[in-house]
Amino acid sequence: MSPLPHPHSSPVSEIFSLVSLLLSAMASGDLRAELECSVCLNIYTDPVTLRCGHNFCRVCIDGVLDTQRGSGGYSCPQCREKFPDRPALHRNITLRNIAETFLSPLPHQEEFGVFCTYCVDSPVPAVRSCLLCEVSLCDKHLRVHKKSPEHVLCDPTLSMESRKCSVHKEVLKYFCTKDNACICVSCSLAGEHRGHQVETLDEASEKKKETLRNVLQKLLTKREKTEERVQSLQEHRKKVEEETAGDTKRVTALFRDLRRRLEDLEKRVLRDISGRAERISISIQDLEIKKEELSRKLRHIEELCNVTDPLTVLQESDTGDLCDTEDGDNEDRERHEELLHDGGGLGVAGVLHTGLSDIITEVNVYFYIQGAADILLDGNTAHNILQISDDRKTVSWSDIDQNHSETPERFQDCYQVLSSRSFSSGRHYWEVDVGGSESWRVGMCYPSIGRRGGSQ
């Protein structure tokens, strides 16, 4: 590729040189080659220029210069000119604008494919491209094209430079397995890949395809499992949605009933609270009446005691009633003690407890709660050093090998046993009696837990 103008030349001379170069390239039909970076073989992206005048993508030349760090100097990857220090990179704005303008019609061009280089008057789709001649050929021109070995034909392409070595400009024919790079003959014989293990492009391509096929198979299997999980969850979601409608109806009715019951309980408790003072007030009124009656009796008895006439005292008809001091006394004493020792809050608590217990019972009627159940151990999973009781509720360490039958489910290297029951959701708890054991373990796991290997 011919170097483009130096960035420090005058603007007029630079534009003149660029225009001349582009006109020449357009006339020869090789404009794309002039706009390709010799490192990545693609159209320039953010082109910069070295002091030697050659242009590269900024990212590409930065990568090349990074690999040369510490080697004693730097050089242009195209002309090999040496630089004692890392060369400064100068942005080539004119070249960038030209490259962007050139790229803009490419999508339209790609839409119609690759055309024969020689069919200028009437574009004809190309069937093959020659990497040596760097031309594309239709059927007509392919028949008269040279068939010598150096003329390498490939599928029609617009980027023939990508199929050539950026250093030797030769067709890429081999693959270096050490560096994972496509190389030419010169690279394998005298270049940086000399002595490396190489394969033909077809061999390397088939090996990579085989690897990709294996990856593809794994991905297909993984996708199938994912699809099965999705389908399973979709079916479960449908079931849950159906259950949700019934649960929603029941919960709505339950809370409506709970609110009514709580309101009734509140009223009853408040009545009991206010009734305590009212009962005391009634008792006070009753006692006041009895006190007045006692005061009347006291006065009457005092009057009788002050009478001097014996006949008058003896003829008093209601002295029996006046002398009855036990009338209702026990009843008043019991009521008095009851009111004085009324627990108040304890009574309220009792009413609340009874009322709330009735409400909880009602909740259990709406939603059945699974009661406690025994956990039975699965003997087919028990390690040979574990002894399972006849009722399958107890497991213990044994010094004697139990000689359990060999099963895929049995733990081989870790001393464990699984329960025969499982669960997939909800809240659960266990009550375990470990007796006087100094060492014991209990836990939960997935059914897919490994049965061989270290302790789980």
GROMACS .gro file of C-alpha atoms in nm:
model
  456
    1MET     CA    1   0.000   0.000   0.000
    2SER     CA    2   0.138   0.342  -0.092
    3PRO     CA    3   0.196   0.579   0.200
    4LEU     CA    4  -0.044   0.870   0.227
    5PRO     CA    5   0.093   1.226   0.277
    6HIS     CA    6   0.281   1.314   0.594
    7PRO     CA    7   0.059   1.493   0.847
    8HIS     CA    8   0.302   1.785   0.881
    9SER     CA    9   0.301   1.871   0.509
   10SER     CA   10   0.108   2.178   0.398
   11PRO     CA   11  -0.273   2.142   0.380
   12VAL     CA   12  -0.279   2.229   0.009
   13SER     CA   13  -0.011   1.978  -0.083
   14GLU     CA   14  -0.174   1.714   0.137
   15ILE     CA   15  -0.514   1.754  -0.025
   16PHE     CA   16  -0.356   1.760  -0.371
   17SER     CA   17  -0.164   1.440  -0.300
   18LEU     CA   18  -0.471   1.268  -0.157
   19VAL     CA   19  -0.688   1.366  -0.449
   20SER     CA   20  -0.424   1.248  -0.693
   21LEU     CA   21  -0.385   0.920  -0.510
   22LEU     CA   22  -0.758   0.862  -0.486
   23LEU     CA   23  -0.814   0.944  -0.850
   24SER     CA   24  -0.543   0.695  -0.940
   25ALA     CA   25  -0.692   0.433  -0.711
   26MET     CA   26  -1.042   0.489  -0.847
   27ALA     CA   27  -0.913   0.461  -1.201
   28SER     CA   28  -0.751   0.125  -1.120
   29GLY     CA   29  -1.051   0.002  -0.922
   30ASP     CA   30  -0.832  -0.045  -0.612
   31LEU     CA   31  -0.970   0.230  -0.386
   32ARG     CA   32  -1.058  -0.016  -0.108
   33ALA     CA   33  -0.700  -0.144  -0.090
   34GLU     CA   34  -0.576   0.211  -0.035
   35LEU     CA   35  -0.820   0.255   0.255
   36GLU     CA   36  -0.740  -0.074   0.433
   37CYS     CA   37  -0.524  -0.089   0.747
   38SER     CA   38  -0.238  -0.333   0.686
   39VAL     CA   39  -0.272  -0.471   1.040
   40CYS     CA   40  -0.644  -0.555   1.068
   41LEU     CA   41  -0.708  -0.553   0.688
   42ASN     CA   42  -1.025  -0.351   0.739
   43ILE     CA   43  -1.119   0.003   0.640
   44TYR     CA   44  -0.940   0.258   0.861
   45THR     CA   45  -1.100   0.343   1.195
   46ASP     CA   46  -0.960   0.663   1.352
   47PRO     CA   47  -0.651   0.655   1.122
   48VAL     CA   48  -0.316   0.786   1.249
   49THR     CA   49   0.019   0.833   1.071
   50LEU     CA   50   0.377   0.742   1.167
   51ARG     CA   51   0.679   0.956   1.076
   52CYS     CA   52   0.748   0.724   0.783
   53GLY     CA   53   0.413   0.824   0.633
   54HIS     CA   54   0.227   0.494   0.669
   55ASN     CA   55  -0.125   0.495   0.813
   56PHE     CA   56  -0.291   0.256   1.056
   57CYS     CA   57  -0.599   0.235   1.280
   58ARG     CA   58  -0.509   0.389   1.614
   59VAL     CA   59  -0.605   0.075   1.806
   60CYS     CA   60  -0.407  -0.148   1.566
   61ILE     CA   61  -0.080   0.046   1.576
   62ASP     CA   62  -0.106   0.093   1.953
   63GLY     CA   63  -0.127  -0.284   1.987
   64VAL     CA   64   0.175  -0.338   1.760
   65LEU     CA   65   0.384  -0.080   1.948
   66ASP     CA   66   0.284  -0.238   2.280
   67THR     CA   67   0.427  -0.573   2.168
   68GLN     CA   68   0.756  -0.398   2.070
   69ARG     CA   69   0.801  -0.242   2.414
   70GLY     CA   70   1.121  -0.361   2.579
   71SER     CA   71   1.275  -0.494   2.254
   72GLY     CA   72   1.525  -0.205   2.223
   73GLY     CA   73   1.333   0.003   1.972
   74TYR     CA   74   1.019   0.043   1.763
   75SER     CA   75   0.952  -0.005   1.392
   76CYS     CA   76   0.678   0.046   1.135
   77PRO     CA   77   0.504  -0.290   1.074
   78GLN     CA   78   0.478  -0.207   0.703
   79CYS     CA   79   0.814  -0.059   0.593
   80ARG     CA   80   1.019  -0.168   0.902
   81GLU     CA   81   1.165   0.181   0.952
   82LYS     CA   82   1.325   0.197   1.298
   83PHE     CA   83   1.240   0.448   1.570
   84PRO     CA   84   1.460   0.477   1.882
   85ASP     CA   85   1.164   0.595   2.089
   86ARG     CA   86   0.796   0.513   2.072
   87PRO     CA   87   0.674   0.722   1.776
   88ALA     CA   88   0.406   0.984   1.823
   89LEU     CA   89   0.074   0.913   1.648
   90HIS     CA   90  -0.078   1.195   1.441
   91ARG     CA   91  -0.446   1.182   1.355
   92ASN     CA   92  -0.514   1.188   0.981
   93ILE     CA   93  -0.849   1.367   0.967
   94THR     CA   94  -0.861   1.384   0.587
   95LEU     CA   95  -0.808   1.010   0.554
   96ARG     CA   96  -1.069   0.944   0.822
   97ASN     CA   97  -1.329   1.149   0.630
   98ILE     CA   98  -1.249   0.966   0.306
   99ALA     CA   99  -1.277   0.625   0.477
  100GLU     CA  100  -1.613   0.715   0.630
  101THR     CA  101  -1.739   0.840   0.293
  102PHE     CA  102  -1.621   0.519   0.127
  103LEU     CA  103  -1.798   0.304   0.387
  104SER     CA  104  -2.135   0.476   0.351
  105PRO     CA  105  -2.234   0.309   0.020
  106LEU     CA  106  -2.107  -0.036   0.125
  107PRO     CA  107  -2.438  -0.161   0.273
  108HIS     CA  108  -2.608  -0.086  -0.059
  109GLN     CA  109  -2.326  -0.259  -0.246
  110GLU     CA  110  -2.341  -0.566  -0.025
  111GLU     CA  111  -2.712  -0.590  -0.090
  112PHE     CA  112  -2.638  -0.684  -0.450
  113GLY     CA  113  -2.341  -0.910  -0.374
  114VAL     CA  114  -2.002  -0.923  -0.552
  115PHE     CA  115  -1.986  -0.845  -0.924
  116CYS     CA  116  -1.742  -0.947  -1.194
  117THR     CA  117  -1.447  -0.708  -1.218
  118TYR     CA  118  -1.434  -0.731  -1.601
  119CYS     CA  119  -1.805  -0.684  -1.674
  120VAL     CA  120  -1.792  -0.306  -1.653
  121ASP     CA  121  -2.073  -0.209  -1.891
  122SER     CA  122  -2.332  -0.444  -1.740
  123PRO     CA  123  -2.263  -0.572  -1.383
  124VAL     CA  124  -2.273  -0.955  -1.365
  125PRO     CA  125  -2.260  -1.141  -1.029
  126ALA     CA  126  -1.925  -1.304  -0.964
  127VAL     CA  127  -1.900  -1.678  -0.896
  128ARG     CA  128  -1.534  -1.687  -0.782
  129SER     CA  129  -1.258  -1.448  -0.676
  130CYS     CA  130  -0.887  -1.486  -0.756
  131LEU     CA  131  -0.666  -1.392  -0.462
  132LEU     CA  132  -0.355  -1.365  -0.678
  133CYS     CA  133  -0.507  -1.129  -0.932
  134GLU     CA  134  -0.738  -0.972  -0.675
  135VAL     CA  135  -1.031  -0.981  -0.914
  136SER     CA  136  -1.381  -1.134  -0.905
  137LEU     CA  137  -1.499  -1.342  -1.203
  138CYS     CA  138  -1.829  -1.437  -1.356
  139ASP     CA  139  -1.877  -1.774  -1.529
  140LYS     CA  140  -1.766  -1.632  -1.864
  141HIS     CA  141  -1.441  -1.478  -1.743
  142LEU     CA  142  -1.370  -1.772  -1.508
  143ARG     CA  143  -1.350  -2.006  -1.805
  144VAL     CA  144  -1.069  -1.804  -1.964
  145HIS     CA  145  -0.890  -1.730  -1.636
  146LYS     CA  146  -0.550  -1.891  -1.579
  147LYS     CA  147  -0.570  -2.221  -1.393
  148SER     CA  148  -0.208  -2.235  -1.268
  149PRO     CA  149  -0.160  -2.325  -0.895
  150GLU     CA  150  -0.058  -1.973  -0.792
  151HIS     CA  151  -0.403  -1.848  -0.892
  152VAL     CA  152  -0.599  -1.927  -0.575
  153LEU     CA  153  -0.975  -1.918  -0.625
  154CYS     CA  154  -1.227  -1.869  -0.344
  155ASP     CA  155  -1.588  -1.770  -0.294
  156PRO     CA  156  -1.670  -1.419  -0.416
  157THR     CA  157  -1.540  -1.160  -0.171
  158LEU     CA  158  -1.492  -0.784  -0.150
  159SER     CA  159  -1.213  -0.808   0.108
  160MET     CA  160  -0.939  -1.009  -0.060
  161GLU     CA  161  -0.670  -0.851   0.155
  162SER     CA  162  -0.819  -1.028   0.456
  163ARG     CA  163  -0.718  -1.357   0.293
  164LYS     CA  164  -0.354  -1.250   0.255
  165CYS     CA  165  -0.068  -1.220   0.500
  166SER     CA  166  -0.027  -0.859   0.616
  167VAL     CA  167   0.353  -0.902   0.620
  168HIS     CA  168   0.436  -1.108   0.309
  169LYS     CA  169   0.123  -1.029   0.103
  170GLU     CA  170   0.088  -1.398   0.027
  171VAL     CA  171  -0.229  -1.607   0.038
  172LEU     CA  172  -0.306  -1.752   0.381
  173LYS     CA  173  -0.274  -2.132   0.345
  174TYR     CA  174  -0.188  -2.268   0.688
  175PHE     CA  175  -0.295  -2.241   1.051
  176CYS     CA  176  -0.041  -2.213   1.334
  177THR     CA  177  -0.175  -2.421   1.624
  178LYS     CA  178   0.064  -2.258   1.873
  179ASP     CA  179  -0.036  -1.897   1.801
  180ASN     CA  180  -0.390  -1.970   1.671
  181ALA     CA  181  -0.322  -1.765   1.359
  182CYS     CA  182  -0.371  -1.811   0.985
  183ILE     CA  183  -0.034  -1.781   0.810
  184CYS     CA  184   0.121  -1.794   0.464
  185VAL     CA  185   0.402  -2.019   0.336
  186SER     CA  186   0.671  -1.759   0.411
  187CYS     CA  187   0.549  -1.725   0.770
  188SER     CA  188   0.585  -2.101   0.826
  189LEU     CA  189   0.928  -2.127   0.657
  190ALA     CA  190   1.113  -1.808   0.748
  191GLY     CA  191   0.877  -1.592   0.954
  192GLU     CA  192   0.790  -1.572   1.321
  193HIS     CA  193   0.596  -1.900   1.301
  194ARG     CA  194   0.894  -2.103   1.176
  195GLY     CA  195   0.922  -2.438   1.353
  196HIS     CA  196   0.568  -2.422   1.489
  197GLN     CA  197   0.311  -2.696   1.440
  198VAL     CA  198   0.099  -2.600   1.138
  199GLU     CA  199  -0.205  -2.747   0.968
  200THR     CA  200  -0.381  -2.677   0.644
  201LEU     CA  201  -0.674  -2.443   0.669
  202ASP     CA  202  -0.911  -2.729   0.585
  203GLU     CA  203  -0.770  -2.949   0.863
  204ALA     CA  204  -0.778  -2.669   1.119
  205SER     CA  205  -1.125  -2.568   1.008
  206GLU     CA  206  -1.258  -2.924   1.046
  207LYS     CA  207  -1.108  -2.954   1.395
  208LYS     CA  208  -1.265  -2.625   1.498
  209LYS     CA  209  -1.595  -2.732   1.347
  210GLU     CA  210  -1.579  -3.056   1.546
  211THR     CA  211  -1.520  -2.858   1.864
  212LEU     CA  212  -1.807  -2.628   1.775
  213ARG     CA  213  -2.030  -2.928   1.706
  214ASN     CA  214  -1.955  -3.063   2.053
  215VAL     CA  215  -2.031  -2.724   2.203
  216LEU     CA  216  -2.345  -2.707   1.991
  217GLN     CA  217  -2.461  -3.046   2.120
  218LYS     CA  218  -2.403  -2.938   2.481
  219LEU     CA  219  -2.589  -2.614   2.419
  220LEU     CA  220  -2.876  -2.801   2.255
  221THR     CA  221  -2.898  -3.035   2.555
  222LYS     CA  222  -2.884  -2.741   2.792
  223ARG     CA  223  -3.152  -2.558   2.596
  224GLU     CA  224  -3.377  -2.867   2.600
  225LYS     CA  225  -3.342  -2.891   2.978
  226THR     CA  226  -3.414  -2.520   3.007
  227GLU     CA  227  -3.721  -2.558   2.787
  228GLU     CA  228  -3.838  -2.848   3.006
  229ARG     CA  229  -3.797  -2.633   3.316
  230VAL     CA  230  -3.986  -2.349   3.149
  231GLN     CA  231  -4.268  -2.585   3.049
  232SER     CA  232  -4.278  -2.735   3.397
  233LEU     CA  233  -4.299  -2.392   3.558
  234GLN     CA  234  -4.564  -2.281   3.309
  235GLU     CA  235  -4.778  -2.583   3.397
  236HIS     CA  236  -4.718  -2.520   3.766
  237ARG     CA  237  -4.808  -2.152   3.720
  238LYS     CA  238  -5.137  -2.253   3.556
  239LYS     CA  239  -5.213  -2.480   3.850
  240VAL     CA  240  -5.119  -2.207   4.097
  241GLU     CA  241  -5.338  -1.954   3.913
  242GLU     CA  242  -5.633  -2.192   3.941
  243GLU     CA  243  -5.564  -2.244   4.311
  244THR     CA  244  -5.520  -1.870   4.360
  245ALA     CA  245  -5.878  -1.797   4.258
  246GLY     CA  246  -6.016  -2.036   4.521
  247ASP     CA  247  -5.767  -1.921   4.787
  248THR     CA  248  -5.853  -1.558   4.720
  249LYS     CA  249  -6.222  -1.627   4.766
  250ARG     CA  250  -6.163  -1.822   5.087
  251VAL     CA  251  -5.923  -1.564   5.232
  252THR     CA  252  -6.165  -1.281   5.155
  253ALA     CA  253  -6.450  -1.467   5.329
  254LEU     CA  254  -6.220  -1.562   5.617
  255PHE     CA  255  -6.108  -1.206   5.689
  256ARG     CA  256  -6.463  -1.077   5.659
  257ASP     CA  257  -6.565  -1.334   5.923
  258LEU     CA  258  -6.256  -1.257   6.133
  259ARG     CA  259  -6.335  -0.887   6.137
  260ARG     CA  260  -6.690  -0.963   6.252
  261ARG     CA  261  -6.568  -1.202   6.522
  262LEU     CA  262  -6.301  -0.960   6.642
  263GLU     CA  263  -6.555  -0.679   6.662
  264ASP     CA  264  -6.788  -0.901   6.867
  265LEU     CA  265  -6.499  -1.006   7.091
  266GLU     CA  266  -6.397  -0.643   7.137
  267LYS     CA  267  -6.746  -0.547   7.244
  268ARG     CA  268  -6.766  -0.839   7.487
  269VAL     CA  269  -6.428  -0.759   7.643
  270LEU     CA  270  -6.513  -0.388   7.673
  271ARG     CA  271  -6.842  -0.481   7.836
  272ASP     CA  272  -6.656  -0.697   8.087
  273ILE     CA  273  -6.409  -0.418   8.158
  274SER     CA  274  -6.679  -0.155   8.217
  275GLY     CA  275  -6.896  -0.409   8.406
  276ARG     CA  276  -6.635  -0.446   8.682
  277ALA     CA  277  -6.692  -0.091   8.813
  278GLU     CA  278  -7.065  -0.126   8.761
  279ARG     CA  279  -7.080  -0.445   8.971
  280ILE     CA  280  -6.886  -0.273   9.249
  281SER     CA  281  -7.126   0.024   9.238
  282ILE     CA  282  -7.427  -0.207   9.270
  283SER     CA  283  -7.266  -0.382   9.567
  284ILE     CA  284  -7.195  -0.045   9.729
  285GLN     CA  285  -7.560   0.052   9.686
  286ASP     CA  286  -7.675  -0.276   9.838
  287LEU     CA  287  -7.437  -0.233  10.131
  288GLU     CA  288  -7.550   0.127  10.183
  289ILE     CA  289  -7.909   0.005  10.208
  290LYS     CA  290  -7.804  -0.264  10.457
  291LYS     CA  291  -7.604  -0.006  10.655
  292GLU     CA  292  -7.914   0.216  10.679
  293GLU     CA  293  -8.115  -0.085  10.795
  294LEU     CA  294  -7.851  -0.167  11.057
  295SER     CA  295  -7.847   0.196  11.175
  296ARG     CA  296  -8.228   0.182  11.215
  297LYS     CA  297  -8.197  -0.137  11.418
  298LEU     CA  298  -7.925   0.023  11.632
  299ARG     CA  299  -8.142   0.320  11.714
  300HIS     CA  300  -8.443   0.102  11.796
  301ILE     CA  301  -8.240  -0.125  12.020
  302GLU     CA  302  -8.087   0.175  12.197
  303GLU     CA  303  -8.437   0.313  12.255
  304LEU     CA  304  -8.552  -0.020  12.401
  305CYS     CA  305  -8.249  -0.031  12.625
  306ASN     CA  306  -8.340   0.312  12.763
  307VAL     CA  307  -8.705   0.215  12.842
  308THR     CA  308  -8.762   0.173  13.221
  309ASP     CA  309  -9.090  -0.010  13.196
  310PRO     CA  310  -9.021  -0.388  13.184
  311LEU     CA  311  -9.358  -0.467  13.036
  312THR     CA  312  -9.294  -0.240  12.740
  313VAL     CA  313  -8.956  -0.405  12.668
  314LEU     CA  314  -9.096  -0.756  12.689
  315GLN     CA  315  -9.397  -0.683  12.475
  316GLU     CA  316  -9.180  -0.553  12.181
  317SER     CA  317  -9.278  -0.786  11.895
  318ASP     CA  318  -8.979  -0.751  11.650
  319THR     CA  319  -8.691  -0.803  11.891
  320GLY     CA  320  -8.619  -1.142  11.727
  321ASP     CA  321  -8.555  -0.972  11.398
  322LEU     CA  322  -8.342  -0.713  11.574
  323CYS     CA  323  -8.125  -0.979  11.735
  324ASP     CA  324  -8.059  -1.172  11.406
  325THR     CA  325  -7.703  -1.041  11.334
  326GLU     CA  326  -7.611  -1.317  11.081
  327ASP     CA  327  -7.874  -1.220  10.827
  328GLY     CA  328  -7.697  -1.223  10.483
  329ASP     CA  329  -7.358  -1.170  10.642
  330ASN     CA  330  -7.187  -1.468  10.476
  331GLU     CA  331  -7.322  -1.371  10.137
  332ASP     CA  332  -7.202  -1.011  10.179
  333ARG     CA  333  -6.859  -1.126  10.294
  334GLU     CA  334  -6.815  -1.356   9.993
  335ARG     CA  335  -6.926  -1.089   9.752
  336HIS     CA  336  -6.694  -0.839   9.917
  337GLU     CA  337  -6.396  -1.074   9.889
  338GLU     CA  338  -6.481  -1.155   9.532
  339LEU     CA  339  -6.493  -0.788   9.434
  340LEU     CA  340  -6.175  -0.701   9.622
  341HIS     CA  341  -5.980  -0.985   9.465
  342ASP     CA  342  -6.122  -0.952   9.117
  343GLY     CA  343  -5.822  -1.006   8.882
  344GLY     CA  344  -5.948  -0.752   8.631
  345GLY     CA  345  -5.679  -0.797   8.367
  346LEU     CA  346  -5.672  -1.171   8.427
  347GLY     CA  347  -6.042  -1.187   8.360
  348VAL     CA  348  -6.000  -0.987   8.041
  349ALA     CA  349  -5.712  -1.211   7.937
  350GLY     CA  350  -5.929  -1.515   7.988
  351VAL     CA  351  -6.206  -1.376   7.772
  352LEU     CA  352  -5.953  -1.275   7.505
  353HIS     CA  353  -5.781  -1.612   7.512
  354THR     CA  354  -6.107  -1.800   7.480
  355GLY     CA  355  -6.234  -1.572   7.204
  356LEU     CA  356  -5.907  -1.581   7.006
  357SER     CA  357  -5.884  -1.959   7.042
  358ASP     CA  358  -6.227  -1.987   6.885
  359ILE     CA  359  -6.110  -1.762   6.599
  360ILE     CA  360  -5.795  -1.971   6.542
  361THR     CA  361  -6.011  -2.281   6.530
  362GLU     CA  362  -6.218  -2.114   6.262
  363VAL     CA  363  -5.900  -2.035   6.063
  364ASN     CA  364  -5.799  -2.401   6.077
  365VAL     CA  365  -6.139  -2.490   5.934
  366TYR     CA  366  -6.077  -2.259   5.635
  367PHE     CA  367  -5.717  -2.375   5.578
  368TYR     CA  368  -5.620  -2.725   5.680
  369ILE     CA  369  -5.285  -2.735   5.863
  370GLN     CA  370  -5.077  -3.048   5.832
  371GLY     CA  371  -5.003  -3.191   6.171
  372ALA     CA  372  -4.677  -3.340   6.291
  373ALA     CA  373  -4.554  -3.655   6.119
  374ASP     CA  374  -4.270  -3.900   6.174
  375ILE     CA  375  -3.972  -3.893   5.940
  376LEU     CA  376  -3.890  -4.239   5.806
  377LEU     CA  377  -3.537  -4.312   5.690
  378ASP     CA  378  -3.463  -4.457   5.345
  379GLY     CA  379  -3.248  -4.766   5.400
  380ASN     CA  380  -3.151  -4.774   5.031
  381THR     CA  381  -2.947  -4.457   5.083
  382ALA     CA  382  -2.776  -4.545   5.414
  383HIS     CA  383  -2.397  -4.586   5.425
  384ASN     CA  384  -2.278  -4.935   5.520
  385ILE     CA  385  -2.150  -4.813   5.857
  386LEU     CA  386  -2.493  -4.679   5.960
  387GLN     CA  387  -2.750  -4.897   6.134
  388ILE     CA  388  -3.119  -4.822   6.078
  389SER     CA  389  -3.380  -4.927   6.337
  390ASP     CA  390  -3.667  -5.156   6.240
  391ASP     CA  391  -3.918  -4.869   6.263
  392ARG     CA  392  -3.687  -4.660   6.039
  393LYS     CA  393  -3.696  -4.370   6.285
  394THR     CA  394  -3.349  -4.405   6.436
  395VAL     CA  395  -3.001  -4.416   6.285
  396SER     CA  396  -2.677  -4.486   6.470
  397TRP     CA  397  -2.309  -4.541   6.404
  398SER     CA  398  -2.203  -4.905   6.398
  399ASP     CA  399  -1.856  -5.060   6.422
  400ILE     CA  400  -1.980  -5.348   6.210
  401ASP     CA  401  -2.026  -5.320   5.834
  402GLN     CA  402  -2.399  -5.360   5.769
  403ASN     CA  403  -2.342  -5.513   5.423
  404HIS     CA  404  -2.626  -5.318   5.266
  405SER     CA  405  -2.704  -5.412   4.907
  406GLU     CA  406  -2.530  -5.203   4.641
  407THR     CA  407  -2.767  -4.936   4.500
  408PRO     CA  408  -2.706  -4.617   4.300
  409GLU     CA  409  -2.880  -4.420   4.574
  410ARG     CA  410  -2.654  -4.544   4.856
  411PHE     CA  411  -2.389  -4.312   5.003
  412GLN     CA  412  -2.046  -4.465   4.949
  413ASP     CA  413  -1.792  -4.225   5.103
  414CYS     CA  414  -1.989  -4.008   5.345
  415TYR     CA  415  -2.180  -4.139   5.646
  416GLN     CA  416  -2.530  -4.019   5.559
  417VAL     CA  417  -2.884  -4.141   5.507
  418LEU     CA  418  -3.183  -3.964   5.350
  419SER     CA  419  -3.545  -3.950   5.456
  420SER     CA  420  -3.802  -4.132   5.245
  421ARG     CA  421  -4.015  -3.816   5.251
  422SER     CA  422  -3.942  -3.490   5.074
  423PHE     CA  423  -4.092  -3.145   5.026
  424SER     CA  424  -4.073  -2.881   4.755
  425SER     CA  425  -4.203  -2.572   4.934
  426GLY     CA  426  -4.342  -2.438   5.259
  427ARG     CA  427  -4.201  -2.403   5.611
  428HIS     CA  428  -4.086  -2.712   5.799
  429TYR     CA  429  -3.910  -2.796   6.124
  430TRP     CA  430  -3.774  -3.111   6.284
  431GLU     CA  431  -3.755  -3.237   6.639
  432VAL     CA  432  -3.451  -3.464   6.674
  433ASP     CA  433  -3.359  -3.664   6.983
  434VAL     CA  434  -2.979  -3.701   6.986
  435GLY     CA  435  -2.972  -3.875   7.325
  436GLY     CA  436  -2.628  -3.867   7.484
  437SER     CA  437  -2.442  -3.854   7.151
  438GLU     CA  438  -2.130  -3.641   7.149
  439SER     CA  439  -2.122  -3.615   6.770
  440TRP     CA  440  -2.418  -3.595   6.535
  441ARG     CA  441  -2.532  -3.413   6.222
  442VAL     CA  442  -2.869  -3.334   6.070
  443GLY     CA  443  -2.960  -3.123   5.769
  444MET     CA  444  -3.145  -3.109   5.441
  445CYS     CA  445  -3.034  -3.140   5.079
  446TYR     CA  446  -3.152  -3.172   4.719
  447PRO     CA  447  -3.244  -3.523   4.594
  448SER     CA  448  -2.955  -3.488   4.344
  449ILE     CA  449  -2.689  -3.479   4.619
  450GLY     CA  450  -2.377  -3.673   4.522
  451ARG     CA  451  -2.352  -4.021   4.669
  452ARG     CA  452  -1.975  -4.052   4.617
  453GLY     CA  453  -1.688  -3.825   4.705
  454GLY     CA  454  -1.610  -3.623   5.018
  455SER     CA  455  -1.842  -3.528   5.299
  456GLN     CA  456  -2.147  -3.342   5.174
   0.00000   0.00000   0.00000
